[in-house]
């Protein structure tokens, strides 16, 4: 009886040790995964022509974040009324290669979609979880500290074109596109037929997705872009028969 009991105790002890050891191994592996820096993941817009009916730079910034960043453990949020803070936020996001947003009622939802663990704020913004204020004085040290907590996406050219009427007015949205590796074309008229120089970029890449930022592009941009990409020109050259003139039928 004693031998059988000892054998049972021995087997039970081995099983307990195995379970404990296995539990420790699993816990250690999970802890190691938790300690690994998260990575920024980029994506290419899926639509051939994507017109964003945005009425503000803040909404345009959200649009480019949504279209080019699948996720990011770090995001930057800028004061909507402070131009210096927005410039600082763009520099910060460009250095870290992460998305940047302008303070807006929809910004928290986009930060949540990105899965951002850290939000660097510039200027006065609404309260968001895990926020770290970035000033002119501490910007370098905060960027260096945050850089150690994540893995940026591999830097490469992305086959996508973002069109905006004004790069400066949409500077934050433009920064998202550039940080993701896309090309940006400024088209003040919102009609590529009227600007042959700007039209060269989308015309030379007819299969590249185009994201147009702003409500001005909702009026005929897709048609104008198709004309430019089809290289349909007038007999006298150019895309318009009477460029620069407007006629009304009576």
PDB file of C-alpha atoms in Angstrom, residues 30-126:
ATOM      1  CA  UNK A  30       2.025  36.366 -22.745  1.00  0.00           C
ATOM      2  CA  UNK A  31       4.046  38.864 -20.729  1.00  0.00           C
ATOM      3  CA  UNK A  32       6.676  38.950 -23.451  1.00  0.00           C
ATOM      4  CA  UNK A  33       3.998  39.628 -26.060  1.00  0.00           C
ATOM      5  CA  UNK A  34       2.518  42.399 -23.938  1.00  0.00           C
ATOM      6  CA  UNK A  35       5.957  43.986 -23.588  1.00  0.00           C
ATOM      7  CA  UNK A  36       6.629  43.911 -27.331  1.00  0.00           C
ATOM      8  CA  UNK A  37       6.280  47.319 -29.003  1.00  0.00           C
ATOM      9  CA  UNK A  38       3.099  47.625 -31.068  1.00  0.00           C
ATOM     10  CA  UNK A  39       3.461  48.381 -34.763  1.00  0.00           C
ATOM     11  CA  UNK A  40       1.887  50.985 -37.000  1.00  0.00           C
ATOM     12  CA  UNK A  41       0.021  49.352 -39.911  1.00  0.00           C
ATOM     13  CA  UNK A  42      -0.617  51.210 -43.156  1.00  0.00           C
ATOM     14  CA  UNK A  43      -3.047  50.517 -45.972  1.00  0.00           C
ATOM     15  CA  UNK A  44      -3.827  51.724 -49.477  1.00  0.00           C
ATOM     16  CA  UNK A  45      -7.243  53.248 -50.266  1.00  0.00           C
ATOM     17  CA  UNK A  46      -9.574  50.739 -51.880  1.00  0.00           C
ATOM     18  CA  UNK A  47     -11.697  53.016 -54.093  1.00  0.00           C
ATOM     19  CA  UNK A  48     -10.511  54.079 -57.535  1.00  0.00           C
ATOM     20  CA  UNK A  49     -11.884  57.586 -56.910  1.00  0.00           C
ATOM     21  CA  UNK A  50     -12.783  58.489 -53.349  1.00  0.00           C
ATOM     22  CA  UNK A  51     -14.309  61.955 -52.910  1.00  0.00           C
ATOM     23  CA  UNK A  52     -14.372  63.107 -49.284  1.00  0.00           C
ATOM     24  CA  UNK A  53     -17.166  65.617 -48.738  1.00  0.00           C
ATOM     25  CA  UNK A  54     -15.354  67.352 -45.900  1.00  0.00           C
ATOM     26  CA  UNK A  55     -16.040  70.946 -44.925  1.00  0.00           C
ATOM     27  CA  UNK A  56     -13.124  71.494 -42.563  1.00  0.00           C
ATOM     28  CA  UNK A  57      -9.427  70.642 -42.246  1.00  0.00           C
ATOM     29  CA  UNK A  58     -10.274  68.562 -39.162  1.00  0.00           C
ATOM     30  CA  UNK A  59     -12.595  66.264 -41.118  1.00  0.00           C
ATOM     31  CA  UNK A  60     -10.097  66.014 -43.976  1.00  0.00           C
ATOM     32  CA  UNK A  61      -7.427  64.948 -41.467  1.00  0.00           C
ATOM     33  CA  UNK A  62      -9.699  62.221 -40.109  1.00  0.00           C
ATOM     34  CA  UNK A  63     -10.420  61.083 -43.666  1.00  0.00           C
ATOM     35  CA  UNK A  64      -6.754  60.615 -44.560  1.00  0.00           C
ATOM     36  CA  UNK A  65      -6.078  58.889 -41.247  1.00  0.00           C
ATOM     37  CA  UNK A  66      -8.906  56.444 -41.941  1.00  0.00           C
ATOM     38  CA  UNK A  67      -7.791  55.716 -45.475  1.00  0.00           C
ATOM     39  CA  UNK A  68      -4.060  55.302 -44.906  1.00  0.00           C
ATOM     40  CA  UNK A  69      -3.660  54.003 -41.336  1.00  0.00           C
ATOM     41  CA  UNK A  70      -5.162  50.644 -40.417  1.00  0.00           C
ATOM     42  CA  UNK A  71      -3.896  51.091 -36.861  1.00  0.00           C
ATOM     43  CA  UNK A  72      -1.304  53.022 -34.919  1.00  0.00           C
ATOM     44  CA  UNK A  73      -0.231  52.733 -31.276  1.00  0.00           C
ATOM     45  CA  UNK A  74       0.634  56.442 -31.319  1.00  0.00           C
ATOM     46  CA  UNK A  75      -1.401  59.386 -32.611  1.00  0.00           C
ATOM     47  CA  UNK A  76      -1.025  63.159 -32.467  1.00  0.00           C
ATOM     48  CA  UNK A  77      -3.862  65.593 -31.698  1.00  0.00           C
ATOM     49  CA  UNK A  78      -3.584  69.302 -32.511  1.00  0.00           C
ATOM     50  CA  UNK A  79      -5.336  72.402 -31.247  1.00  0.00           C
ATOM     51  CA  UNK A  80      -7.893  73.466 -33.874  1.00  0.00           C
ATOM     52  CA  UNK A  81      -7.332  77.199 -33.325  1.00  0.00           C
ATOM     53  CA  UNK A  82      -3.568  77.416 -32.757  1.00  0.00           C
ATOM     54  CA  UNK A  83      -1.548  77.488 -35.993  1.00  0.00           C
ATOM     55  CA  UNK A  84       1.761  77.058 -34.140  1.00  0.00           C
ATOM     56  CA  UNK A  85       0.401  73.998 -32.330  1.00  0.00           C
ATOM     57  CA  UNK A  86      -0.741  72.485 -35.620  1.00  0.00           C
ATOM     58  CA  UNK A  87       2.706  73.007 -37.124  1.00  0.00           C
ATOM     59  CA  UNK A  88       4.254  71.367 -34.057  1.00  0.00           C
ATOM     60  CA  UNK A  89       1.842  68.452 -34.320  1.00  0.00           C
ATOM     61  CA  UNK A  90       2.743  67.939 -37.978  1.00  0.00           C
ATOM     62  CA  UNK A  91       6.470  67.924 -37.168  1.00  0.00           C
ATOM     63  CA  UNK A  92       5.869  65.449 -34.344  1.00  0.00           C
ATOM     64  CA  UNK A  93       3.744  63.101 -36.448  1.00  0.00           C
ATOM     65  CA  UNK A  94       6.164  63.291 -39.373  1.00  0.00           C
ATOM     66  CA  UNK A  95       9.122  62.437 -37.143  1.00  0.00           C
ATOM     67  CA  UNK A  96       7.275  59.487 -35.622  1.00  0.00           C
ATOM     68  CA  UNK A  97       5.515  58.511 -38.884  1.00  0.00           C
ATOM     69  CA  UNK A  98       2.115  58.325 -37.202  1.00  0.00           C
ATOM     70  CA  UNK A  99      -1.306  59.890 -37.933  1.00  0.00           C
ATOM     71  CA  UNK A 100      -2.129  63.417 -36.818  1.00  0.00           C
ATOM     72  CA  UNK A 101      -5.609  64.790 -36.165  1.00  0.00           C
ATOM     73  CA  UNK A 102      -7.129  68.180 -35.424  1.00  0.00           C
ATOM     74  CA  UNK A 103      -9.217  68.492 -32.272  1.00  0.00           C
ATOM     75  CA  UNK A 104     -12.798  67.789 -33.326  1.00  0.00           C
ATOM     76  CA  UNK A 105     -15.841  66.013 -31.938  1.00  0.00           C
ATOM     77  CA  UNK A 106     -15.019  62.971 -34.107  1.00  0.00           C
ATOM     78  CA  UNK A 107     -11.332  62.832 -33.228  1.00  0.00           C
ATOM     79  CA  UNK A 108     -11.758  60.586 -30.129  1.00  0.00           C
ATOM     80  CA  UNK A 109     -13.552  57.949 -32.224  1.00  0.00           C
ATOM     81  CA  UNK A 110     -10.719  57.935 -34.755  1.00  0.00           C
ATOM     82  CA  UNK A 111      -8.124  57.655 -31.983  1.00  0.00           C
ATOM     83  CA  UNK A 112     -10.048  54.648 -30.654  1.00  0.00           C
ATOM     84  CA  UNK A 113     -10.228  53.070 -34.135  1.00  0.00           C
ATOM     85  CA  UNK A 114      -6.481  53.437 -34.517  1.00  0.00           C
ATOM     86  CA  UNK A 115      -5.967  51.665 -31.199  1.00  0.00           C
ATOM     87  CA  UNK A 116      -3.622  54.421 -30.041  1.00  0.00           C
ATOM     88  CA  UNK A 117      -2.048  53.702 -26.659  1.00  0.00           C
ATOM     89  CA  UNK A 118      -0.403  57.117 -26.551  1.00  0.00           C
ATOM     90  CA  UNK A 119      -1.766  60.445 -27.794  1.00  0.00           C
ATOM     91  CA  UNK A 120       0.614  63.373 -28.099  1.00  0.00           C
ATOM     92  CA  UNK A 121      -1.273  66.656 -27.856  1.00  0.00           C
ATOM     93  CA  UNK A 122      -0.183  70.068 -29.124  1.00  0.00           C
ATOM     94  CA  UNK A 123      -1.898  73.156 -27.749  1.00  0.00           C
ATOM     95  CA  UNK A 124      -5.257  73.112 -25.997  1.00  0.00           C
ATOM     96  CA  UNK A 125      -7.286  70.030 -26.914  1.00  0.00           C
ATOM     97  CA  UNK A 126     -10.114  68.054 -25.390  1.00  0.00           C
TER      98      UNK A 126
END
